[in-house]
């Protein structure tokens, strides 16, 4: 049996109180930002720890992600989410389509998830200056670069299927 995406408003005084409304699945964007250290050959992934202001997976790590807003392309949305959640300003044109997940059972709350990847290069990791930039209060507890080359990501608890994404990147890059 398929999931019913409709919902009923139960709020006295609301103009739609008692009415059942249809709601589609939401569109989320996920940003995989990788930094390749030209001196060491190591690759790092940008990640953030979900704070107490999130509706689920509090205390778990994730790749920057969130919902696409009405006035933006997928690339613009993922660049905004990366900036809001980590303070790292990545030009939206650097994000390339990496994958799309449409299977409801593989997505958080049945969301359609559009994944983008951006590659950064240099000899020093870019500084992260997170200070709740336009995001929800308590959305992010911490941000960091996590080493993919030595599989450091396996030491963390991950939200959604983000550890699988990092494992796939490790396997295509190092294995």
JSON list of N, CA, C and O in Angstrom, two decimals, residues 3-42:
[
{"chain": "A", "resi": 3, "resn": "UNK", "atom": "N", "xyz": [2.03, 5.24, 0.47]},
{"chain": "A", "resi": 3, "resn": "UNK", "atom": "CA", "xyz": [1.90, 6.26, 1.51]},
{"chain": "A", "resi": 3, "resn": "UNK", "atom": "C", "xyz": [0.92, 7.33, 1.04]},
{"chain": "A", "resi": 3, "resn": "UNK", "atom": "O", "xyz": [0.97, 7.78, -0.08]},
{"chain": "A", "resi": 4, "resn": "UNK", "atom": "N", "xyz": [0.04, 7.74, 1.93]},
{"chain": "A", "resi": 4, "resn": "UNK", "atom": "CA", "xyz": [-0.90, 8.82, 1.66]},
{"chain": "A", "resi": 4, "resn": "UNK", "atom": "C", "xyz": [-0.27, 10.11, 2.14]},
{"chain": "A", "resi": 4, "resn": "UNK", "atom": "O", "xyz": [0.03, 10.26, 3.31]},
{"chain": "A", "resi": 5, "resn": "UNK", "atom": "N", "xyz": [-0.05, 11.05, 1.24]},
{"chain": "A", "resi": 5, "resn": "UNK", "atom": "CA", "xyz": [0.64, 12.29, 1.59]},
{"chain": "A", "resi": 5, "resn": "UNK", "atom": "C", "xyz": [-0.33, 13.40, 1.99]},
{"chain": "A", "resi": 5, "resn": "UNK", "atom": "O", "xyz": [0.07, 14.53, 2.19]},
{"chain": "A", "resi": 6, "resn": "UNK", "atom": "N", "xyz": [-1.61, 13.09, 2.13]},
{"chain": "A", "resi": 6, "resn": "UNK", "atom": "CA", "xyz": [-2.56, 14.11, 2.56]},
{"chain": "A", "resi": 6, "resn": "UNK", "atom": "C", "xyz": [-2.53, 14.25, 4.08]},
{"chain": "A", "resi": 6, "resn": "UNK", "atom": "O", "xyz": [-2.02, 13.39, 4.78]},
{"chain": "A", "resi": 7, "resn": "UNK", "atom": "N", "xyz": [-3.09, 15.34, 4.56]},
{"chain": "A", "resi": 7, "resn": "UNK", "atom": "CA", "xyz": [-3.15, 15.57, 6.00]},
{"chain": "A", "resi": 7, "resn": "UNK", "atom": "C", "xyz": [-4.39, 16.40, 6.30]},
{"chain": "A", "resi": 7, "resn": "UNK", "atom": "O", "xyz": [-4.91, 17.11, 5.45]},
{"chain": "A", "resi": 8, "resn": "UNK", "atom": "N", "xyz": [-4.86, 16.28, 7.54]},
{"chain": "A", "resi": 8, "resn": "UNK", "atom": "CA", "xyz": [-6.05, 17.01, 7.96]},
{"chain": "A", "resi": 8, "resn": "UNK", "atom": "C", "xyz": [-5.64, 18.08, 8.98]},
{"chain": "A", "resi": 8, "resn": "UNK", "atom": "O", "xyz": [-4.87, 17.80, 9.90]},
{"chain": "A", "resi": 9, "resn": "UNK", "atom": "N", "xyz": [-6.17, 19.27, 8.78]},
{"chain": "A", "resi": 9, "resn": "UNK", "atom": "CA", "xyz": [-5.91, 20.38, 9.70]},
{"chain": "A", "resi": 9, "resn": "UNK", "atom": "C", "xyz": [-6.82, 20.23, 10.91]},
{"chain": "A", "resi": 9, "resn": "UNK", "atom": "O", "xyz": [-8.04, 20.11, 10.77]},
{"chain": "A", "resi": 10, "resn": "UNK", "atom": "N", "xyz": [-6.24, 20.23, 12.10]},
{"chain": "A", "resi": 10, "resn": "UNK", "atom": "CA", "xyz": [-6.99, 20.16, 13.35]},
{"chain": "A", "resi": 10, "resn": "UNK", "atom": "C", "xyz": [-6.58, 21.36, 14.20]},
{"chain": "A", "resi": 10, "resn": "UNK", "atom": "O", "xyz": [-5.86, 21.21, 15.20]},
{"chain": "A", "resi": 11, "resn": "UNK", "atom": "N", "xyz": [-7.01, 22.53, 13.80]},
{"chain": "A", "resi": 11, "resn": "UNK", "atom": "CA", "xyz": [-6.61, 23.74, 14.51]},
{"chain": "A", "resi": 11, "resn": "UNK", "atom": "C", "xyz": [-7.79, 24.71, 14.52]},
{"chain": "A", "resi": 11, "resn": "UNK", "atom": "O", "xyz": [-8.15, 25.28, 13.49]},
{"chain": "A", "resi": 12, "resn": "UNK", "atom": "N", "xyz": [-8.40, 24.88, 15.69]},
{"chain": "A", "resi": 12, "resn": "UNK", "atom": "CA", "xyz": [-9.54, 25.79, 15.82]},
{"chain": "A", "resi": 12, "resn": "UNK", "atom": "C", "xyz": [-9.16, 27.18, 15.33]},
{"chain": "A", "resi": 12, "resn": "UNK", "atom": "O", "xyz": [-8.06, 27.67, 15.61]},
{"chain": "A", "resi": 13, "resn": "UNK", "atom": "N", "xyz": [-10.04, 27.77, 14.55]},
{"chain": "A", "resi": 13, "resn": "UNK", "atom": "CA", "xyz": [-9.80, 29.11, 14.03]},
{"chain": "A", "resi": 13, "resn": "UNK", "atom": "C", "xyz": [-9.04, 29.14, 12.72]},
{"chain": "A", "resi": 13, "resn": "UNK", "atom": "O", "xyz": [-8.98, 30.16, 12.06]},
{"chain": "A", "resi": 14, "resn": "UNK", "atom": "N", "xyz": [-8.42, 28.03, 12.35]},
{"chain": "A", "resi": 14, "resn": "UNK", "atom": "CA", "xyz": [-7.70, 27.96, 11.07]},
{"chain": "A", "resi": 14, "resn": "UNK", "atom": "C", "xyz": [-8.72, 27.91, 9.94]},
{"chain": "A", "resi": 14, "resn": "UNK", "atom": "O", "xyz": [-9.72, 27.20, 10.05]},
{"chain": "A", "resi": 15, "resn": "UNK", "atom": "N", "xyz": [-8.51, 28.63, 8.85]},
{"chain": "A", "resi": 15, "resn": "UNK", "atom": "CA", "xyz": [-9.49, 28.65, 7.76]},
{"chain": "A", "resi": 15, "resn": "UNK", "atom": "C", "xyz": [-9.74, 27.27, 7.14]},
{"chain": "A", "resi": 15, "resn": "UNK", "atom": "O", "xyz": [-10.79, 27.05, 6.53]},
{"chain": "A", "resi": 16, "resn": "UNK", "atom": "N", "xyz": [-8.82, 26.34, 7.31]},
{"chain": "A", "resi": 16, "resn": "UNK", "atom": "CA", "xyz": [-8.98, 25.00, 6.74]},
{"chain": "A", "resi": 16, "resn": "UNK", "atom": "C", "xyz": [-9.23, 23.95, 7.81]},
{"chain": "A", "resi": 16, "resn": "UNK", "atom": "O", "xyz": [-9.06, 22.75, 7.55]},
{"chain": "A", "resi": 17, "resn": "UNK", "atom": "N", "xyz": [-9.62, 24.38, 9.01]},
{"chain": "A", "resi": 17, "resn": "UNK", "atom": "CA", "xyz": [-9.86, 23.44, 10.11]},
{"chain": "A", "resi": 17, "resn": "UNK", "atom": "C", "xyz": [-10.85, 22.35, 9.68]},
{"chain": "A", "resi": 17, "resn": "UNK", "atom": "O", "xyz": [-11.91, 22.64, 9.13]},
{"chain": "A", "resi": 18, "resn": "UNK", "atom": "N", "xyz": [-10.47, 21.10, 9.92]},
{"chain": "A", "resi": 18, "resn": "UNK", "atom": "CA", "xyz": [-11.32, 19.97, 9.59]},
{"chain": "A", "resi": 18, "resn": "UNK", "atom": "C", "xyz": [-11.21, 19.49, 8.16]},
{"chain": "A", "resi": 18, "resn": "UNK", "atom": "O", "xyz": [-11.75, 18.45, 7.80]},
{"chain": "A", "resi": 19, "resn": "UNK", "atom": "N", "xyz": [-10.49, 20.21, 7.33]},
{"chain": "A", "resi": 19, "resn": "UNK", "atom": "CA", "xyz": [-10.36, 19.83, 5.92]},
{"chain": "A", "resi": 19, "resn": "UNK", "atom": "C", "xyz": [-9.11, 18.97, 5.72]},
{"chain": "A", "resi": 19, "resn": "UNK", "atom": "O", "xyz": [-8.08, 19.18, 6.35]},
{"chain": "A", "resi": 20, "resn": "UNK", "atom": "N", "xyz": [-9.24, 18.03, 4.81]},
{"chain": "A", "resi": 20, "resn": "UNK", "atom": "CA", "xyz": [-8.10, 17.21, 4.43]},
{"chain": "A", "resi": 20, "resn": "UNK", "atom": "C", "xyz": [-7.47, 17.83, 3.19]},
{"chain": "A", "resi": 20, "resn": "UNK", "atom": "O", "xyz": [-8.16, 18.09, 2.20]},
{"chain": "A", "resi": 21, "resn": "UNK", "atom": "N", "xyz": [-6.19, 18.08, 3.27]},
{"chain": "A", "resi": 21, "resn": "UNK", "atom": "CA", "xyz": [-5.45, 18.70, 2.18]},
{"chain": "A", "resi": 21, "resn": "UNK", "atom": "C", "xyz": [-4.43, 17.72, 1.64]},
{"chain": "A", "resi": 21, "resn": "UNK", "atom": "O", "xyz": [-3.92, 16.86, 2.37]},
{"chain": "A", "resi": 22, "resn": "UNK", "atom": "N", "xyz": [-4.11, 17.86, 0.37]},
{"chain": "A", "resi": 22, "resn": "UNK", "atom": "CA", "xyz": [-3.10, 17.01, -0.25]},
{"chain": "A", "resi": 22, "resn": "UNK", "atom": "C", "xyz": [-1.74, 17.68, -0.11]},
{"chain": "A", "resi": 22, "resn": "UNK", "atom": "O", "xyz": [-1.60, 18.88, -0.23]},
{"chain": "A", "resi": 23, "resn": "UNK", "atom": "N", "xyz": [-0.75, 16.90, 0.15]},
{"chain": "A", "resi": 23, "resn": "UNK", "atom": "CA", "xyz": [0.62, 17.40, 0.21]},
{"chain": "A", "resi": 23, "resn": "UNK", "atom": "C", "xyz": [1.51, 16.42, -0.55]},
{"chain": "A", "resi": 23, "resn": "UNK", "atom": "O", "xyz": [1.45, 15.22, -0.31]},
{"chain": "A", "resi": 24, "resn": "UNK", "atom": "N", "xyz": [2.32, 16.94, -1.44]},
{"chain": "A", "resi": 24, "resn": "UNK", "atom": "CA", "xyz": [3.27, 16.10, -2.15]},
{"chain": "A", "resi": 24, "resn": "UNK", "atom": "C", "xyz": [4.51, 15.87, -1.32]},
{"chain": "A", "resi": 24, "resn": "UNK", "atom": "O", "xyz": [4.64, 16.35, -0.20]},
{"chain": "A", "resi": 25, "resn": "UNK", "atom": "N", "xyz": [5.41, 15.14, -1.87]},
{"chain": "A", "resi": 25, "resn": "UNK", "atom": "CA", "xyz": [6.69, 14.92, -1.21]},
{"chain": "A", "resi": 25, "resn": "UNK", "atom": "C", "xyz": [7.54, 16.16, -1.39]},
{"chain": "A", "resi": 25, "resn": "UNK", "atom": "O", "xyz": [7.43, 16.88, -2.38]},
{"chain": "A", "resi": 26, "resn": "UNK", "atom": "N", "xyz": [8.41, 16.42, -0.45]},
{"chain": "A", "resi": 26, "resn": "UNK", "atom": "CA", "xyz": [9.27, 17.60, -0.50]},
{"chain": "A", "resi": 26, "resn": "UNK", "atom": "C", "xyz": [10.57, 17.30, -1.23]},
{"chain": "A", "resi": 26, "resn": "UNK", "atom": "O", "xyz": [11.01, 16.16, -1.30]},
{"chain": "A", "resi": 27, "resn": "UNK", "atom": "N", "xyz": [11.18, 18.35, -1.72]},
{"chain": "A", "resi": 27, "resn": "UNK", "atom": "CA", "xyz": [12.44, 18.22, -2.45]},
{"chain": "A", "resi": 27, "resn": "UNK", "atom": "C", "xyz": [13.58, 18.74, -1.58]},
{"chain": "A", "resi": 27, "resn": "UNK", "atom": "O", "xyz": [13.59, 19.91, -1.18]},
{"chain": "A", "resi": 28, "resn": "UNK", "atom": "N", "xyz": [14.51, 17.87, -1.27]},
{"chain": "A", "resi": 28, "resn": "UNK", "atom": "CA", "xyz": [15.67, 18.23, -0.46]},
{"chain": "A", "resi": 28, "resn": "UNK", "atom": "C", "xyz": [16.91, 18.25, -1.33]},
{"chain": "A", "resi": 28, "resn": "UNK", "atom": "O", "xyz": [16.97, 17.59, -2.37]},
{"chain": "A", "resi": 29, "resn": "UNK", "atom": "N", "xyz": [17.90, 19.03, -0.91]},
{"chain": "A", "resi": 29, "resn": "UNK", "atom": "CA", "xyz": [19.20, 19.05, -1.58]},
{"chain": "A", "resi": 29, "resn": "UNK", "atom": "C", "xyz": [20.25, 18.63, -0.56]},
{"chain": "A", "resi": 29, "resn": "UNK", "atom": "O", "xyz": [20.14, 18.92, 0.62]},
{"chain": "A", "resi": 30, "resn": "UNK", "atom": "N", "xyz": [21.25, 17.92, -1.04]},
{"chain": "A", "resi": 30, "resn": "UNK", "atom": "CA", "xyz": [22.35, 17.46, -0.19]},
{"chain": "A", "resi": 30, "resn": "UNK", "atom": "C", "xyz": [23.65, 17.88, -0.86]},
{"chain": "A", "resi": 30, "resn": "UNK", "atom": "O", "xyz": [23.84, 17.64, -2.06]},
{"chain": "A", "resi": 31, "resn": "UNK", "atom": "N", "xyz": [24.54, 18.51, -0.11]},
{"chain": "A", "resi": 31, "resn": "UNK", "atom": "CA", "xyz": [25.79, 18.98, -0.66]},
{"chain": "A", "resi": 31, "resn": "UNK", "atom": "C", "xyz": [26.98, 18.19, -0.16]},
{"chain": "A", "resi": 31, "resn": "UNK", "atom": "O", "xyz": [27.26, 18.16, 1.03]},
{"chain": "A", "resi": 32, "resn": "UNK", "atom": "N", "xyz": [27.66, 17.54, -1.08]},
{"chain": "A", "resi": 32, "resn": "UNK", "atom": "CA", "xyz": [28.90, 16.85, -0.77]},
{"chain": "A", "resi": 32, "resn": "UNK", "atom": "C", "xyz": [30.02, 17.81, -1.19]},
{"chain": "A", "resi": 32, "resn": "UNK", "atom": "O", "xyz": [30.21, 18.06, -2.38]},
{"chain": "A", "resi": 33, "resn": "UNK", "atom": "N", "xyz": [30.70, 18.38, -0.20]},
{"chain": "A", "resi": 33, "resn": "UNK", "atom": "CA", "xyz": [31.81, 19.29, -0.48]},
{"chain": "A", "resi": 33, "resn": "UNK", "atom": "C", "xyz": [33.08, 18.55, -0.09]},
{"chain": "A", "resi": 33, "resn": "UNK", "atom": "O", "xyz": [33.28, 18.19, 1.07]},
{"chain": "A", "resi": 34, "resn": "UNK", "atom": "N", "xyz": [33.93, 18.32, -1.08]},
{"chain": "A", "resi": 34, "resn": "UNK", "atom": "CA", "xyz": [35.18, 17.61, -0.85]},
{"chain": "A", "resi": 34, "resn": "UNK", "atom": "C", "xyz": [36.35, 18.57, -1.03]},
{"chain": "A", "resi": 34, "resn": "UNK", "atom": "O", "xyz": [36.36, 19.36, -1.97]},
{"chain": "A", "resi": 35, "resn": "UNK", "atom": "N", "xyz": [37.32, 18.46, -0.13]},
{"chain": "A", "resi": 35, "resn": "UNK", "atom": "CA", "xyz": [38.54, 19.25, -0.24]},
{"chain": "A", "resi": 35, "resn": "UNK", "atom": "C", "xyz": [39.70, 18.29, -0.43]},
{"chain": "A", "resi": 35, "resn": "UNK", "atom": "O", "xyz": [39.92, 17.39, 0.38]},
{"chain": "A", "resi": 36, "resn": "UNK", "atom": "N", "xyz": [40.43, 18.48, -1.51]},
{"chain": "A", "resi": 36, "resn": "UNK", "atom": "CA", "xyz": [41.61, 17.67, -1.80]},
{"chain": "A", "resi": 36, "resn": "UNK", "atom": "C", "xyz": [42.84, 18.46, -1.40]},
{"chain": "A", "resi": 36, "resn": "UNK", "atom": "O", "xyz": [43.10, 19.54, -1.93]},
{"chain": "A", "resi": 37, "resn": "UNK", "atom": "N", "xyz": [43.61, 17.91, -0.44]},
{"chain": "A", "resi": 37, "resn": "UNK", "atom": "CA", "xyz": [44.84, 18.55, 0.00]},
{"chain": "A", "resi": 37, "resn": "UNK", "atom": "C", "xyz": [45.96, 18.18, -0.97]},
{"chain": "A", "resi": 37, "resn": "UNK", "atom": "O", "xyz": [46.35, 17.01, -1.06]},
{"chain": "A", "resi": 38, "resn": "UNK", "atom": "N", "xyz": [46.44, 19.17, -1.69]},
{"chain": "A", "resi": 38, "resn": "UNK", "atom": "CA", "xyz": [47.46, 18.93, -2.73]},
{"chain": "A", "resi": 38, "resn": "UNK", "atom": "C", "xyz": [48.81, 18.52, -2.15]},
{"chain": "A", "resi": 38, "resn": "UNK", "atom": "O", "xyz": [49.62, 17.93, -2.87]},
{"chain": "A", "resi": 39, "resn": "UNK", "atom": "N", "xyz": [49.07, 18.79, -0.89]},
{"chain": "A", "resi": 39, "resn": "UNK", "atom": "CA", "xyz": [50.33, 18.38, -0.25]},
{"chain": "A", "resi": 39, "resn": "UNK", "atom": "C", "xyz": [50.30, 16.93, 0.20]},
{"chain": "A", "resi": 39, "resn": "UNK", "atom": "O", "xyz": [51.29, 16.21, 0.05]},
{"chain": "A", "resi": 40, "resn": "UNK", "atom": "N", "xyz": [49.18, 16.51, 0.79]},
{"chain": "A", "resi": 40, "resn": "UNK", "atom": "CA", "xyz": [49.13, 15.18, 1.40]},
{"chain": "A", "resi": 40, "resn": "UNK", "atom": "C", "xyz": [48.40, 14.15, 0.54]},
{"chain": "A", "resi": 40, "resn": "UNK", "atom": "O", "xyz": [48.51, 12.95, 0.80]},
{"chain": "A", "resi": 41, "resn": "UNK", "atom": "N", "xyz": [47.61, 14.60, -0.43]},
{"chain": "A", "resi": 41, "resn": "UNK", "atom": "CA", "xyz": [46.81, 13.69, -1.23]},
{"chain": "A", "resi": 41, "resn": "UNK", "atom": "C", "xyz": [45.55, 13.20, -0.54]},
{"chain": "A", "resi": 41, "resn": "UNK", "atom": "O", "xyz": [44.86, 12.33, -1.05]},
{"chain": "A", "resi": 42, "resn": "UNK", "atom": "N", "xyz": [45.27, 13.74, 0.63]},
{"chain": "A", "resi": 42, "resn": "UNK", "atom": "CA", "xyz": [44.08, 13.33, 1.37]},
{"chain": "A", "resi": 42, "resn": "UNK", "atom": "C", "xyz": [42.85, 14.12, 0.92]},
{"chain": "A", "resi": 42, "resn": "UNK", "atom": "O", "xyz": [42.96, 15.27, 0.51]}
]
